[in-house]
């Protein structure tokens, strides 16, 4: 990834409200994705679900449940495509999160 994107991503991770004039902040991305995730969880009837998304959205979801997950963690997955995380929930509570090796 280029230096410009890395610099922009760093600014966003340092300030979750930072965004370009026509863009979306990480806080907005996180809120939108967590709302969608909780809606999916509410509809799940114990059958399990698969959710696919891009790296930034996935990283903000991880950060919601694990606030210590930050820019350095995000940057480590940039070239991991796909990057698969298994999350197990009890209601809205994350019980376990594991990386699925490829």
mmCIF file of C-alpha atoms in Angstrom:
data_model
loop_
_atom_site.group_PDB
_atom_site.id
_atom_site.type_symbol
_atom_site.label_atom_id
_atom_site.label_comp_id
_atom_site.label_asym_id
_atom_site.label_seq_id
_atom_site.Cartn_x
_atom_site.Cartn_y
_atom_site.Cartn_z
ATOM 1 C CA UNK A 1 0.000 0.000 0.000
ATOM 2 C CA UNK A 2 1.146 3.496 -0.769
ATOM 3 C CA UNK A 3 2.483 6.087 1.636
ATOM 4 C CA UNK A 4 -0.539 8.364 1.115
ATOM 5 C CA UNK A 5 -3.014 5.687 2.164
ATOM 6 C CA UNK A 6 -0.871 4.686 5.139
ATOM 7 C CA UNK A 7 -0.707 8.324 6.277
ATOM 8 C CA UNK A 8 -4.474 8.758 5.856
ATOM 9 C CA UNK A 9 -5.219 5.488 7.672
ATOM 10 C CA UNK A 10 -2.901 6.492 10.522
ATOM 11 C CA UNK A 11 -4.773 9.816 10.894
ATOM 12 C CA UNK A 12 -8.085 7.991 11.020
ATOM 13 C CA UNK A 13 -6.904 5.476 13.615
ATOM 14 C CA UNK A 14 -5.371 8.267 15.710
ATOM 15 C CA UNK A 15 -8.642 10.229 15.564
ATOM 16 C CA UNK A 16 -11.772 8.116 14.976
ATOM 17 C CA UNK A 17 -13.656 11.294 13.966
ATOM 18 C CA UNK A 18 -11.167 12.275 11.218
ATOM 19 C CA UNK A 19 -12.542 12.155 7.683
ATOM 20 C CA UNK A 20 -12.248 13.800 4.308
ATOM 21 C CA UNK A 21 -14.955 16.292 3.360
ATOM 22 C CA UNK A 22 -17.000 13.719 1.430
ATOM 23 C CA UNK A 23 -15.812 10.735 3.438
ATOM 24 C CA UNK A 24 -16.752 8.716 6.459
ATOM 25 C CA UNK A 25 -14.910 8.622 9.777
ATOM 26 C CA UNK A 26 -13.941 5.341 11.396
ATOM 27 C CA UNK A 27 -16.425 6.140 14.165
ATOM 28 C CA UNK A 28 -19.201 6.347 11.536
ATOM 29 C CA UNK A 29 -18.002 3.153 9.827
ATOM 30 C CA UNK A 30 -17.908 1.390 13.186
ATOM 31 C CA UNK A 31 -21.376 2.581 14.254
ATOM 32 C CA UNK A 32 -22.929 1.512 10.942
ATOM 33 C CA UNK A 33 -21.284 -1.892 10.992
ATOM 34 C CA UNK A 34 -21.958 -2.645 14.655
ATOM 35 C CA UNK A 35 -25.635 -1.741 14.160
ATOM 36 C CA UNK A 36 -25.800 -4.137 11.194
ATOM 37 C CA UNK A 37 -23.958 -6.868 13.122
ATOM 38 C CA UNK A 38 -26.312 -6.583 16.103
ATOM 39 C CA UNK A 39 -29.302 -6.747 13.739
ATOM 40 C CA UNK A 40 -27.897 -9.933 12.203
ATOM 41 C CA UNK A 41 -27.249 -11.410 15.661
ATOM 42 C CA UNK A 42 -30.821 -10.597 16.734
ATOM 43 C CA UNK A 43 -32.195 -12.499 13.716
ATOM 44 C CA UNK A 44 -29.888 -15.514 14.182
ATOM 45 C CA UNK A 45 -31.743 -18.526 15.480
ATOM 46 C CA UNK A 46 -28.705 -20.446 16.610
ATOM 47 C CA UNK A 47 -27.856 -21.471 13.067
ATOM 48 C CA UNK A 48 -24.771 -19.263 12.765
ATOM 49 C CA UNK A 49 -24.090 -16.708 10.096
ATOM 50 C CA UNK A 50 -21.236 -15.614 7.857
ATOM 51 C CA UNK A 51 -20.590 -11.909 7.398
ATOM 52 C CA UNK A 52 -18.172 -10.695 4.722
ATOM 53 C CA UNK A 53 -16.764 -7.182 4.597
ATOM 54 C CA UNK A 54 -13.625 -5.234 3.738
ATOM 55 C CA UNK A 55 -10.600 -4.791 5.986
ATOM 56 C CA UNK A 56 -11.408 -1.343 7.350
ATOM 57 C CA UNK A 57 -14.943 -2.318 8.332
ATOM 58 C CA UNK A 58 -13.737 -5.590 9.863
ATOM 59 C CA UNK A 59 -11.043 -3.750 11.806
ATOM 60 C CA UNK A 60 -13.524 -1.277 13.291
ATOM 61 C CA UNK A 61 -15.752 -4.178 14.348
ATOM 62 C CA UNK A 62 -12.802 -5.860 16.059
ATOM 63 C CA UNK A 63 -11.880 -2.516 17.687
ATOM 64 C CA UNK A 64 -15.419 -2.180 19.082
ATOM 65 C CA UNK A 65 -15.003 -5.397 21.060
ATOM 66 C CA UNK A 66 -11.243 -5.103 21.608
ATOM 67 C CA UNK A 67 -10.395 -1.380 21.935
ATOM 68 C CA UNK A 68 -6.674 -2.138 22.027
ATOM 69 C CA UNK A 69 -6.925 -3.197 18.353
ATOM 70 C CA UNK A 70 -5.529 -0.201 16.500
ATOM 71 C CA UNK A 71 -3.642 1.035 13.466
ATOM 72 C CA UNK A 72 -0.744 -1.418 13.753
ATOM 73 C CA UNK A 73 -3.159 -4.356 13.880
ATOM 74 C CA UNK A 74 -5.136 -2.953 10.943
ATOM 75 C CA UNK A 75 -1.942 -2.493 8.939
ATOM 76 C CA UNK A 76 -0.905 -6.116 9.542
ATOM 77 C CA UNK A 77 -4.009 -7.414 7.728
ATOM 78 C CA UNK A 78 -3.773 -5.085 4.709
ATOM 79 C CA UNK A 79 -2.207 -7.782 2.535
ATOM 80 C CA UNK A 80 -4.126 -10.708 4.062
ATOM 81 C CA UNK A 81 -6.903 -11.263 1.589
ATOM 82 C CA UNK A 82 -9.107 -12.820 2.679
ATOM 83 C CA UNK A 83 -8.624 -12.262 6.386
ATOM 84 C CA UNK A 84 -11.087 -14.479 8.208
ATOM 85 C CA UNK A 85 -12.114 -13.986 11.826
ATOM 86 C CA UNK A 86 -14.489 -16.313 13.659
ATOM 87 C CA UNK A 87 -16.542 -14.473 16.285
ATOM 88 C CA UNK A 88 -18.777 -16.303 18.730
ATOM 89 C CA UNK A 89 -21.462 -14.308 20.508
ATOM 90 C CA UNK A 90 -23.791 -14.761 23.414
ATOM 91 C CA UNK A 91 -26.392 -12.119 22.672
ATOM 92 C CA UNK A 92 -24.422 -8.956 21.986
ATOM 93 C CA UNK A 93 -21.441 -10.136 24.010
ATOM 94 C CA UNK A 94 -18.405 -11.426 22.161
ATOM 95 C CA UNK A 95 -17.448 -14.717 23.801
ATOM 96 C CA UNK A 96 -14.529 -15.666 21.595
ATOM 97 C CA UNK A 97 -12.670 -14.358 18.582
ATOM 98 C CA UNK A 98 -10.156 -16.398 16.613
ATOM 99 C CA UNK A 99 -8.316 -15.919 13.345
ATOM 100 C CA UNK A 100 -8.972 -18.660 10.808
ATOM 101 C CA UNK A 101 -5.656 -19.679 9.222
ATOM 102 C CA UNK A 102 -5.583 -20.124 5.473
#
